PDB file of C-alpha atoms in Angstrom:
ATOM      1  CA  MET A   1       5.600  -1.973  33.317  1.00 78.00           C
ATOM      2  CA  SER A   2       7.192  -5.406  32.958  1.00 87.00           C
ATOM      3  CA  PHE A   3       9.999  -6.135  30.508  1.00 86.00           C
ATOM      4  CA  ALA A   4       7.613  -8.303  28.479  1.00 91.00           C
ATOM      5  CA  ASP A   5       5.193  -5.352  28.182  1.00 92.00           C
ATOM      6  CA  THR A   6       8.059  -3.090  27.126  1.00 90.00           C
ATOM      7  CA  VAL A   7       9.099  -5.478  24.358  1.00 89.00           C
ATOM      8  CA  ASN A   8       5.491  -5.953  23.252  1.00 90.00           C
ATOM      9  CA  MET A   9       4.935  -2.198  23.106  1.00 90.00           C
ATOM     10  CA  HIS A  10       8.035  -1.759  20.956  1.00 85.00           C
ATOM     11  CA  LEU A  11       6.965  -4.547  18.569  1.00 84.00           C
ATOM     12  CA  CYS A  12       3.588  -2.877  18.106  1.00 85.00           C
ATOM     13  CA  GLU A  13       5.122   0.585  17.610  1.00 84.00           C
ATOM     14  CA  VAL A  14       6.956  -0.674  14.511  1.00 79.00           C
ATOM     15  CA  THR A  15       3.625  -0.980  12.673  1.00 80.00           C
ATOM     16  CA  GLN A  16       1.987   2.266  13.802  1.00 80.00           C
ATOM     17  CA  LEU A  17       2.708   4.179  10.590  1.00 79.00           C
ATOM     18  CA  ILE A  18       1.454   1.378   8.329  1.00 85.00           C
ATOM     19  CA  PRO A  19      -2.161   1.697   7.111  1.00 86.00           C
ATOM     20  CA  ILE A  20      -4.633  -0.732   8.653  1.00 89.00           C
ATOM     21  CA  LEU A  21      -6.219  -3.291   6.339  1.00 90.00           C
ATOM     22  CA  ASP A  22      -9.417  -2.051   4.743  1.00 90.00           C
ATOM     23  CA  GLU A  23     -11.797  -4.566   6.341  1.00 91.00           C
ATOM     24  CA  GLY A  24     -14.702  -3.284   4.252  1.00 93.00           C
ATOM     25  CA  LYS A  25     -12.867  -4.285   1.096  1.00 94.00           C
ATOM     26  CA  LEU A  26     -12.091  -7.703   2.586  1.00 94.00           C
ATOM     27  CA  ASN A  27     -15.738  -8.193   3.601  1.00 95.00           C
ATOM     28  CA  VAL A  28     -16.950  -7.392   0.079  1.00 95.00           C
ATOM     29  CA  TYR A  29     -14.398  -9.823  -1.360  1.00 95.00           C
ATOM     30  CA  ARG A  30     -15.453 -12.510   1.108  1.00 94.00           C
ATOM     31  CA  ASP A  31     -19.173 -11.992   0.441  1.00 94.00           C
ATOM     32  CA  ASN A  32     -18.571 -12.710  -3.253  1.00 94.00           C
ATOM     33  CA  LEU A  33     -16.691 -15.968  -2.798  1.00 95.00           C
ATOM     34  CA  PRO A  34     -17.721 -18.699  -5.254  1.00 94.00           C
ATOM     35  CA  PRO A  35     -18.598 -22.210  -4.027  1.00 95.00           C
ATOM     36  CA  MET A  36     -15.534 -23.873  -2.528  1.00 94.00           C
ATOM     37  CA  PRO A  37     -13.825 -26.296  -4.958  1.00 92.00           C
ATOM     38  CA  SER A  38     -14.054 -29.942  -3.935  1.00 93.00           C
ATOM     39  CA  GLU A  39     -10.259 -30.264  -3.849  1.00 92.00           C
ATOM     40  CA  TYR A  40     -10.173 -27.756  -0.995  1.00 93.00           C
ATOM     41  CA  ILE A  41     -12.289 -29.974   1.263  1.00 95.00           C
ATOM     42  CA  VAL A  42     -10.144 -31.482   3.997  1.00 96.00           C
ATOM     43  CA  GLU A  43     -10.777 -35.108   4.897  1.00 96.00           C
ATOM     44  CA  VAL A  44     -11.027 -36.383   8.465  1.00 97.00           C
ATOM     45  CA  GLU A  45      -8.113 -38.742   7.867  1.00 97.00           C
ATOM     46  CA  GLU A  46      -5.867 -35.844   6.883  1.00 97.00           C
ATOM     47  CA  VAL A  47      -6.651 -33.922  10.064  1.00 97.00           C
ATOM     48  CA  GLN A  48      -6.206 -37.050  12.154  1.00 97.00           C
ATOM     49  CA  THR A  49      -2.775 -37.556  10.592  1.00 96.00           C
ATOM     50  CA  GLY A  50      -1.906 -33.926  11.310  1.00 96.00           C
ATOM     51  CA  LEU A  51      -2.890 -34.351  14.964  1.00 96.00           C
ATOM     52  CA  HIS A  52      -0.818 -37.511  15.248  1.00 95.00           C
ATOM     53  CA  LYS A  53       2.203 -35.695  13.802  1.00 94.00           C
ATOM     54  CA  ILE A  54       2.214 -32.973  16.473  1.00 94.00           C
ATOM     55  CA  LYS A  55       5.591 -33.113  18.191  1.00 92.00           C
ATOM     56  CA  LEU A  56       5.500 -33.337  21.956  1.00 93.00           C
ATOM     57  CA  THR A  57       8.800 -31.465  22.162  1.00 91.00           C
ATOM     58  CA  LYS A  58       7.374 -28.361  20.470  1.00 90.00           C
ATOM     59  CA  ALA A  59       6.187 -25.415  22.540  1.00 89.00           C
ATOM     60  CA  VAL A  60       2.510 -25.417  23.492  1.00 92.00           C
ATOM     61  CA  GLY A  61       0.457 -22.632  21.916  1.00 92.00           C
ATOM     62  CA  PRO A  62      -1.150 -19.712  23.766  1.00 92.00           C
ATOM     63  CA  ASP A  63      -4.285 -21.825  24.318  1.00 92.00           C
ATOM     64  CA  ASN A  64      -2.179 -24.019  26.658  1.00 91.00           C
ATOM     65  CA  VAL A  65      -3.719 -27.227  25.276  1.00 94.00           C
ATOM     66  CA  PRO A  66      -1.115 -29.976  25.847  1.00 95.00           C
ATOM     67  CA  HIS A  67       0.121 -31.641  22.662  1.00 95.00           C
ATOM     68  CA  LYS A  68      -0.188 -35.028  24.333  1.00 95.00           C
ATOM     69  CA  ILE A  69      -3.967 -34.584  24.598  1.00 95.00           C
ATOM     70  CA  LEU A  70      -4.264 -33.626  20.918  1.00 95.00           C
ATOM     71  CA  LYS A  71      -2.239 -36.690  19.877  1.00 95.00           C
ATOM     72  CA  GLU A  72      -3.939 -39.226  22.133  1.00 95.00           C
ATOM     73  CA  LEU A  73      -7.444 -37.973  21.325  1.00 96.00           C
ATOM     74  CA  ALA A  74      -6.737 -37.474  17.613  1.00 96.00           C
ATOM     75  CA  THR A  75      -9.376 -40.023  16.551  1.00 96.00           C
ATOM     76  CA  SER A  76     -12.112 -38.282  18.541  1.00 96.00           C
ATOM     77  CA  LEU A  77     -10.991 -34.726  17.788  1.00 97.00           C
ATOM     78  CA  ALA A  78     -10.433 -35.148  14.034  1.00 97.00           C
ATOM     79  CA  PRO A  79     -14.121 -34.991  12.904  1.00 97.00           C
ATOM     80  CA  PRO A  80     -15.052 -31.714  14.696  1.00 97.00           C
ATOM     81  CA  VAL A  81     -11.711 -30.090  13.837  1.00 97.00           C
ATOM     82  CA  THR A  82     -12.183 -31.099  10.189  1.00 97.00           C
ATOM     83  CA  SER A  83     -15.626 -29.477  10.182  1.00 97.00           C
ATOM     84  CA  ILE A  84     -14.201 -26.261  11.675  1.00 97.00           C
ATOM     85  CA  ILE A  85     -11.383 -26.088   9.113  1.00 97.00           C
ATOM     86  CA  ASN A  86     -13.658 -26.732   6.120  1.00 97.00           C
ATOM     87  CA  ASN A  87     -16.210 -24.143   7.231  1.00 97.00           C
ATOM     88  CA  SER A  88     -13.429 -21.667   7.999  1.00 97.00           C
ATOM     89  CA  VAL A  89     -11.960 -21.970   4.486  1.00 96.00           C
ATOM     90  CA  ARG A  90     -15.414 -21.999   2.867  1.00 96.00           C
ATOM     91  CA  GLN A  91     -16.419 -18.741   4.570  1.00 96.00           C
ATOM     92  CA  GLY A  92     -12.975 -17.123   4.584  1.00 95.00           C
ATOM     93  CA  ILE A  93     -13.276 -16.540   8.322  1.00 96.00           C
ATOM     94  CA  VAL A  94     -10.615 -17.628  10.826  1.00 96.00           C
ATOM     95  CA  PRO A  95     -11.614 -18.303  14.463  1.00 95.00           C
ATOM     96  CA  ASP A  96     -10.377 -15.537  16.763  1.00 93.00           C
ATOM     97  CA  GLN A  97      -8.585 -18.060  18.980  1.00 93.00           C
ATOM     98  CA  TRP A  98      -6.353 -18.979  16.033  1.00 94.00           C
ATOM     99  CA  LYS A  99      -5.257 -15.365  15.586  1.00 93.00           C
ATOM    100  CA  LEU A 100      -3.550 -15.102  18.979  1.00 93.00           C
ATOM    101  CA  ALA A 101       0.218 -15.606  18.932  1.00 93.00           C
ATOM    102  CA  ARG A 102       2.686 -15.845  21.773  1.00 94.00           C
ATOM    103  CA  ILE A 103       5.878 -13.994  20.917  1.00 92.00           C
ATOM    104  CA  THR A 104       9.242 -15.162  22.197  1.00 90.00           C
ATOM    105  CA  PRO A 105      12.052 -12.639  21.547  1.00 89.00           C
ATOM    106  CA  ILE A 106      15.134 -14.557  20.426  1.00 87.00           C
ATOM    107  CA  PRO A 107      18.468 -12.706  20.910  1.00 87.00           C
ATOM    108  CA  LYS A 108      20.411 -12.210  17.687  1.00 81.00           C
ATOM    109  CA  LEU A 109      23.618 -11.972  19.711  1.00 79.00           C
ATOM    110  CA  TYR A 110      24.837 -12.865  23.183  1.00 78.00           C
ATOM    111  CA  LEU A 111      23.758 -10.308  25.774  1.00 78.00           C
ATOM    112  CA  PRO A 112      21.475  -8.118  23.599  1.00 76.00           C
ATOM    113  CA  VAL A 113      21.568  -4.436  24.427  1.00 76.00           C
ATOM    114  CA  ASN A 114      18.967  -3.026  22.025  1.00 77.00           C
ATOM    115  CA  ILE A 115      15.362  -4.208  21.671  1.00 74.00           C
ATOM    116  CA  GLU A 116      15.023  -2.837  18.144  1.00 72.00           C
ATOM    117  CA  SER A 117      18.039  -4.498  16.539  1.00 73.00           C
ATOM    118  CA  ASN A 118      19.131  -7.315  18.854  1.00 80.00           C
ATOM    119  CA  LEU A 119      15.876  -9.267  19.265  1.00 82.00           C
ATOM    120  CA  CYS A 120      14.052 -11.396  16.698  1.00 83.00           C
ATOM    121  CA  PRO A 121      10.355 -11.990  17.567  1.00 86.00           C
ATOM    122  CA  ILE A 122       9.332 -15.610  16.948  1.00 88.00           C
ATOM    123  CA  ALA A 123       5.621 -16.378  17.067  1.00 90.00           C
ATOM    124  CA  VAL A 124       3.969 -19.536  18.382  1.00 91.00           C
ATOM    125  CA  ASN A 125       0.279 -19.983  17.614  1.00 91.00           C
ATOM    126  CA  ASN A 126      -2.179 -22.713  18.516  1.00 93.00           C
ATOM    127  CA  SER A 127      -1.599 -26.220  17.162  1.00 93.00           C
ATOM    128  CA  LEU A 128      -4.996 -26.383  15.451  1.00 95.00           C
ATOM    129  CA  ALA A 129      -4.228 -23.099  13.688  1.00 94.00           C
ATOM    130  CA  LYS A 130      -0.965 -24.586  12.411  1.00 94.00           C
ATOM    131  CA  ILE A 131      -2.794 -27.615  11.016  1.00 95.00           C
ATOM    132  CA  ALA A 132      -5.305 -25.374   9.226  1.00 96.00           C
ATOM    133  CA  GLU A 133      -2.475 -23.181   7.909  1.00 95.00           C
ATOM    134  CA  LYS A 134      -0.740 -26.206   6.415  1.00 94.00           C
ATOM    135  CA  PHE A 135      -3.807 -27.149   4.384  1.00 95.00           C
ATOM    136  CA  VAL A 136      -4.277 -23.595   3.070  1.00 95.00           C
ATOM    137  CA  SER A 137      -0.534 -23.291   2.453  1.00 93.00           C
ATOM    138  CA  ARG A 138      -0.695 -26.420   0.319  1.00 92.00           C
ATOM    139  CA  HIS A 139      -3.123 -24.724  -2.078  1.00 92.00           C
ATOM    140  CA  PHE A 140      -1.005 -21.544  -2.010  1.00 92.00           C
ATOM    141  CA  ASN A 141       2.099 -23.480  -3.072  1.00 88.00           C
ATOM    142  CA  GLU A 142       0.258 -25.427  -5.763  1.00 87.00           C
ATOM    143  CA  TYR A 143      -0.672 -22.134  -7.412  1.00 87.00           C
ATOM    144  CA  PHE A 144       2.527 -20.229  -6.653  1.00 83.00           C
ATOM    145  CA  ASP A 145       4.818 -22.927  -8.098  1.00 76.00           C
ATOM    146  CA  GLU A 146       4.507 -21.295 -11.523  1.00 72.00           C
ATOM    147  CA  PHE A 147       6.316 -18.216 -10.154  1.00 66.00           C
ATOM    148  CA  THR A 148       9.225 -20.188  -8.663  1.00 64.00           C
ATOM    149  CA  ASP A 149      12.417 -21.518 -10.190  1.00 60.00           C
ATOM    150  CA  ASP A 150      11.367 -25.063 -11.118  1.00 55.00           C
ATOM    151  CA  ASN A 151      10.528 -25.918  -7.503  1.00 56.00           C
ATOM    152  CA  ARG A 152      14.161 -25.581  -6.495  1.00 62.00           C
ATOM    153  CA  SER A 153      15.095 -25.191  -2.873  1.00 68.00           C
ATOM    154  CA  THR A 154      17.343 -22.556  -1.321  1.00 72.00           C
ATOM    155  CA  THR A 155      20.170 -25.114  -1.382  1.00 80.00           C
ATOM    156  CA  HIS A 156      19.778 -25.604  -5.130  1.00 79.00           C
ATOM    157  CA  SER A 157      19.872 -21.838  -5.640  1.00 75.00           C
ATOM    158  CA  LEU A 158      23.113 -21.595  -3.674  1.00 80.00           C
ATOM    159  CA  TRP A 159      24.641 -24.416  -5.720  1.00 84.00           C
ATOM    160  CA  LYS A 160      23.642 -22.639  -8.925  1.00 80.00           C
ATOM    161  CA  ILE A 161      25.189 -19.369  -7.755  1.00 79.00           C
ATOM    162  CA  MET A 162      28.417 -21.087  -6.670  1.00 83.00           C
ATOM    163  CA  HIS A 163      28.595 -22.916  -9.990  1.00 85.00           C
ATOM    164  CA  GLU A 164      28.324 -19.646 -11.929  1.00 78.00           C
ATOM    165  CA  LEU A 165      30.922 -17.983  -9.688  1.00 80.00           C
ATOM    166  CA  PHE A 166      33.402 -20.820 -10.170  1.00 84.00           C
ATOM    167  CA  LEU A 167      32.904 -20.749 -13.924  1.00 82.00           C
ATOM    168  CA  ALA A 168      33.459 -16.989 -13.983  1.00 77.00           C
ATOM    169  CA  SER A 169      36.575 -17.222 -11.828  1.00 81.00           C
ATOM    170  CA  ASP A 170      38.236 -19.522 -14.378  1.00 81.00           C
ATOM    171  CA  SER A 171      38.869 -16.452 -16.512  1.00 74.00           C
ATOM    172  CA  SER A 172      41.221 -13.748 -15.302  1.00 72.00           C
ATOM    173  CA  GLN A 173      39.274 -11.248 -17.431  1.00 75.00           C
ATOM    174  CA  ASN A 174      36.275 -11.370 -15.123  1.00 72.00           C
ATOM    175  CA  ILE A 175      35.657  -9.132 -12.136  1.00 73.00           C
ATOM    176  CA  ILE A 176      32.978 -10.665  -9.957  1.00 73.00           C
ATOM    177  CA  ARG A 177      30.603  -8.500  -7.970  1.00 71.00           C
ATOM    178  CA  VAL A 178      27.805  -9.956  -5.869  1.00 72.00           C
ATOM    179  CA  LEU A 179      25.030  -7.859  -4.381  1.00 70.00           C
ATOM    180  CA  PHE A 180      23.508  -9.171  -1.142  1.00 73.00           C
ATOM    181  CA  VAL A 181      20.315  -7.384  -0.093  1.00 73.00           C
ATOM    182  CA  ASP A 182      18.809  -7.409   3.378  1.00 73.00           C
ATOM    183  CA  PHE A 183      15.435  -5.934   4.314  1.00 72.00           C
ATOM    184  CA  THR A 184      14.860  -4.404   7.742  1.00 70.00           C
ATOM    185  CA  LYS A 185      12.048  -6.112   9.671  1.00 72.00           C
ATOM    186  CA  ALA A 186      10.638  -7.431   6.407  1.00 71.00           C
ATOM    187  CA  PHE A 187       8.057  -9.636   8.131  1.00 77.00           C
ATOM    188  CA  ASP A 188       7.108  -7.049  10.753  1.00 79.00           C
ATOM    189  CA  VAL A 189       6.273  -4.172   8.407  1.00 78.00           C
ATOM    190  CA  THR A 190       4.256  -6.004   5.757  1.00 84.00           C
ATOM    191  CA  ASP A 191       1.379  -3.757   4.685  1.00 87.00           C
ATOM    192  CA  HIS A 192      -1.760  -5.912   4.642  1.00 91.00           C
ATOM    193  CA  ASN A 193      -3.355  -3.699   1.971  1.00 92.00           C
ATOM    194  CA  VAL A 194      -0.369  -4.242  -0.336  1.00 89.00           C
ATOM    195  CA  LEU A 195      -0.415  -7.974   0.403  1.00 91.00           C
ATOM    196  CA  PHE A 196      -4.160  -8.152  -0.297  1.00 94.00           C
ATOM    197  CA  ASN A 197      -3.729  -6.426  -3.662  1.00 92.00           C
ATOM    198  CA  LYS A 198      -0.891  -8.754  -4.630  1.00 90.00           C
ATOM    199  CA  PHE A 199      -2.951 -11.791  -3.669  1.00 93.00           C
ATOM    200  CA  VAL A 200      -5.735 -10.611  -5.963  1.00 93.00           C
ATOM    201  CA  ASN A 201      -3.540  -9.347  -8.812  1.00 90.00           C
ATOM    202  CA  CYS A 202      -1.568 -12.573  -9.138  1.00 88.00           C
ATOM    203  CA  GLY A 203      -4.810 -14.532  -9.528  1.00 89.00           C
ATOM    204  CA  MET A 204      -4.504 -16.552  -6.323  1.00 91.00           C
ATOM    205  CA  PRO A 205      -7.591 -18.756  -5.669  1.00 93.00           C
ATOM    206  CA  GLU A 206     -10.282 -16.718  -3.917  1.00 95.00           C
ATOM    207  CA  HIS A 207     -10.662 -18.937  -0.849  1.00 96.00           C
ATOM    208  CA  VAL A 208      -6.913 -18.876  -0.236  1.00 95.00           C
ATOM    209  CA  VAL A 209      -6.949 -15.068  -0.482  1.00 96.00           C
ATOM    210  CA  ALA A 210      -9.907 -14.594   1.853  1.00 96.00           C
ATOM    211  CA  TRP A 211      -8.662 -17.058   4.472  1.00 96.00           C
ATOM    212  CA  SER A 212      -5.067 -15.805   4.397  1.00 95.00           C
ATOM    213  CA  MET A 213      -6.065 -12.156   4.766  1.00 95.00           C
ATOM    214  CA  ASP A 214      -8.608 -12.855   7.503  1.00 95.00           C
ATOM    215  CA  PHE A 215      -5.909 -14.781   9.368  1.00 94.00           C
ATOM    216  CA  LEU A 216      -3.852 -11.556   9.494  1.00 92.00           C
ATOM    217  CA  CYS A 217      -6.813  -9.267  10.144  1.00 90.00           C
ATOM    218  CA  SER A 218      -7.304  -8.332  13.818  1.00 87.00           C
ATOM    219  CA  CYS A 219      -4.381 -10.452  14.945  1.00 90.00           C
ATOM    220  CA  LYS A 220      -3.387 -10.349  18.600  1.00 92.00           C
ATOM    221  CA  GLN A 221      -0.156 -11.116  20.372  1.00 93.00           C
ATOM    222  CA  LEU A 222       1.401 -11.345  23.798  1.00 93.00           C
ATOM    223  CA  VAL A 223       5.068 -11.532  24.714  1.00 94.00           C
ATOM    224  CA  LYS A 224       6.437 -14.087  27.150  1.00 93.00           C
ATOM    225  CA  ILE A 225       9.947 -13.809  28.591  1.00 90.00           C
ATOM    226  CA  ALA A 226      10.677 -16.390  31.285  1.00 87.00           C
ATOM    227  CA  ASP A 227       7.863 -15.909  33.824  1.00 88.00           C
ATOM    228  CA  SER A 228       6.985 -12.413  32.589  1.00 91.00           C
ATOM    229  CA  VAL A 229       3.898 -12.243  30.351  1.00 92.00           C
ATOM    230  CA  SER A 230       2.649  -9.068  28.686  1.00 94.00           C
ATOM    231  CA  THR A 231      -0.912  -7.991  28.117  1.00 94.00           C
ATOM    232  CA  VAL A 232      -2.552  -8.890  24.805  1.00 94.00           C
ATOM    233  CA  SER A 233      -2.096  -6.304  22.027  1.00 92.00           C
ATOM    234  CA  HIS A 234      -3.669  -5.963  18.591  1.00 90.00           C
ATOM    235  CA  VAL A 235      -1.365  -6.146  15.575  1.00 88.00           C
ATOM    236  CA  THR A 236      -2.392  -4.164  12.496  1.00 88.00           C
ATOM    237  CA  ALA A 237       0.449  -5.002  10.104  1.00 87.00           C
ATOM    238  CA  GLY A 238       3.153  -7.548   9.462  1.00 85.00           C
ATOM    239  CA  THR A 239       3.124 -11.319   9.296  1.00 84.00           C
ATOM    240  CA  PRO A 240       4.460 -13.213  12.319  1.00 79.00           C
ATOM    241  CA  GLN A 241       7.763 -15.037  12.028  1.00 78.00           C
ATOM    242  CA  GLY A 242       7.497 -18.681  12.965  1.00 79.00           C
ATOM    243  CA  ILE A 243       4.010 -19.389  11.583  1.00 83.00           C
ATOM    244  CA  VAL A 244       3.389 -21.553   8.511  1.00 85.00           C
ATOM    245  CA  SER A 245       1.995 -18.819   6.247  1.00 86.00           C
ATOM    246  CA  GLY A 246       4.603 -16.156   7.074  1.00 85.00           C
ATOM    247  CA  PRO A 247       7.156 -17.167   4.387  1.00 85.00           C
ATOM    248  CA  ASN A 248       4.363 -17.481   1.816  1.00 87.00           C
ATOM    249  CA  ASP A 249       3.202 -13.936   2.505  1.00 88.00           C
ATOM    250  CA  PHE A 250       6.730 -12.587   2.112  1.00 83.00           C
ATOM    251  CA  LYS A 251       7.300 -14.532  -1.122  1.00 83.00           C
ATOM    252  CA  LEU A 252       4.167 -12.944  -2.528  1.00 86.00           C
ATOM    253  CA  ILE A 253       5.256  -9.457  -1.438  1.00 82.00           C
ATOM    254  CA  ILE A 254       8.579  -9.654  -3.343  1.00 78.00           C
ATOM    255  CA  HIS A 255       7.684 -11.986  -6.215  1.00 77.00           C
ATOM    256  CA  ASP A 256       7.402  -9.078  -8.683  1.00 73.00           C
ATOM    257  CA  LEU A 257      10.965  -7.900  -7.970  1.00 69.00           C
ATOM    258  CA  GLN A 258      12.480  -8.666 -11.359  1.00 64.00           C
ATOM    259  CA  PHE A 259      15.499  -7.669 -13.443  1.00 59.00           C
ATOM    260  CA  ASP A 260      15.770  -7.222 -17.188  1.00 56.00           C
ATOM    261  CA  ILE A 261      19.149  -8.937 -17.417  1.00 52.00           C
ATOM    262  CA  GLY A 262      20.294 -12.542 -17.560  1.00 50.00           C
ATOM    263  CA  TYR A 263      21.184 -14.624 -14.535  1.00 48.00           C
ATOM    264  CA  VAL A 264      24.926 -14.618 -15.215  1.00 45.00           C
ATOM    265  CA  LEU A 265      25.024 -10.863 -15.767  1.00 46.00           C
ATOM    266  CA  CYS A 266      23.363 -10.458 -12.386  1.00 47.00           C
ATOM    267  CA  LEU A 267      26.389 -12.177 -10.920  1.00 45.00           C
ATOM    268  CA  LEU A 268      29.036 -10.617 -13.158  1.00 45.00           C
ATOM    269  CA  MET A 269      27.943  -7.000 -13.037  1.00 45.00           C
ATOM    270  CA  ILE A 270      29.902  -4.197 -14.605  1.00 47.00           C
ATOM    271  CA  PRO A 271      30.028  -1.154 -12.260  1.00 50.00           C
ATOM    272  CA  GLN A 272      27.383   0.881 -14.100  1.00 48.00           C
ATOM    273  CA  LEU A 273      24.992  -2.084 -14.287  1.00 49.00           C
ATOM    274  CA  PHE A 274      25.636  -2.911 -10.634  1.00 52.00           C
ATOM    275  CA  GLN A 275      24.679   0.639  -9.619  1.00 58.00           C
ATOM    276  CA  PHE A 276      21.601   0.557 -11.845  1.00 54.00           C
ATOM    277  CA  GLN A 277      20.300  -2.661 -10.242  1.00 60.00           C
ATOM    278  CA  MET A 278      20.901  -1.282  -6.763  1.00 61.00           C
ATOM    279  CA  THR A 279      18.911   1.839  -7.686  1.00 67.00           C
ATOM    280  CA  HIS A 280      16.178  -0.425  -9.057  1.00 61.00           C
ATOM    281  CA  ILE A 281      15.978  -2.377  -5.765  1.00 64.00           C
ATOM    282  CA  ILE A 282      15.825   0.824  -3.690  1.00 63.00           C
ATOM    283  CA  ALA A 283      13.007   2.207  -5.863  1.00 65.00           C
ATOM    284  CA  TYR A 284      11.130  -1.106  -5.713  1.00 59.00           C
ATOM    285  CA  SER A 285      11.376  -1.379  -1.930  1.00 61.00           C
ATOM    286  CA  LYS A 286       9.502   1.916  -1.507  1.00 61.00           C
ATOM    287  CA  LYS A 287       6.329   0.574  -3.128  1.00 59.00           C
ATOM    288  CA  PRO A 288       5.478  -2.193  -0.620  1.00 54.00           C
ATOM    289  CA  LEU A 289       7.143  -0.164   2.170  1.00 57.00           C
ATOM    290  CA  ILE A 290       9.933  -2.703   2.617  1.00 62.00           C
ATOM    291  CA  ILE A 291      12.921  -0.965   4.162  1.00 62.00           C
ATOM    292  CA  LEU A 292      16.405  -1.805   2.933  1.00 60.00           C
ATOM    293  CA  CYS A 293      18.949  -2.494   5.655  1.00 62.00           C
ATOM    294  CA  LEU A 294      21.815  -0.553   4.080  1.00 58.00           C
ATOM    295  CA  GLY A 295      24.218  -1.574   6.832  1.00 58.00           C
ATOM    296  CA  GLN A 296      23.928  -5.234   5.778  1.00 59.00           C
ATOM    297  CA  THR A 297      23.446  -4.742   2.043  1.00 56.00           C
TER     298      THR A 297
END
């Protein structure tokens, strides 16, 4: 067995205890899709622009289609690709070729010694799949904006936290405690059944739900390390790191993690309140089967 096969086998073993998506439930949901809204129809010009924007320096997908060909033939390829994307979203069915990802294990530290904790699997899928994902992700974000903090970025959140900490430190009466939480393999162990239910329960548009879940259903992956390439394996859980929709899926998984205290109190926790919130996070993490990394929390 090659090293690539060993890594691939380990990555698949992580998801063995997670229930497989109920495809019957997904099929029923997909069969009852309403007509696709006109705003979801992708125009040829948009796809052509997406093809032109493909970066030649980026890694080629598992289909091995050179990016230079996609860019130079963008005008000719845009109409058929547009038709494929529109029909895919309309039916909630993703082409099987778009579900294959090539995994590159990235070391978390120099000279990794443990596959489980020292390697981060980064997925690369086909360029056409990425373009389709971006269009679906656009509709996801348009709807999900109401759950976010005024469209602020991670940088804005950090500035806000630092501002509150500096204000609190002006008083010698304050004792500042900050709780940093890390989840173990949060992307890798996403339960597709839990994700499906959260998609539906939050009222996400039906075509976004069907397409997003079908994209994860019956996914396949192979691992490539230097010249060593593994066999193709089926993935029954998780959302690949490195793809467009991965962060969206994780945001949806944790969006209902809420606290009944103000923002400042979250930062300036008294010991009893600090312990209570930690207990709350541990209890919450058991529902979607997200494992807390206690060593980094």
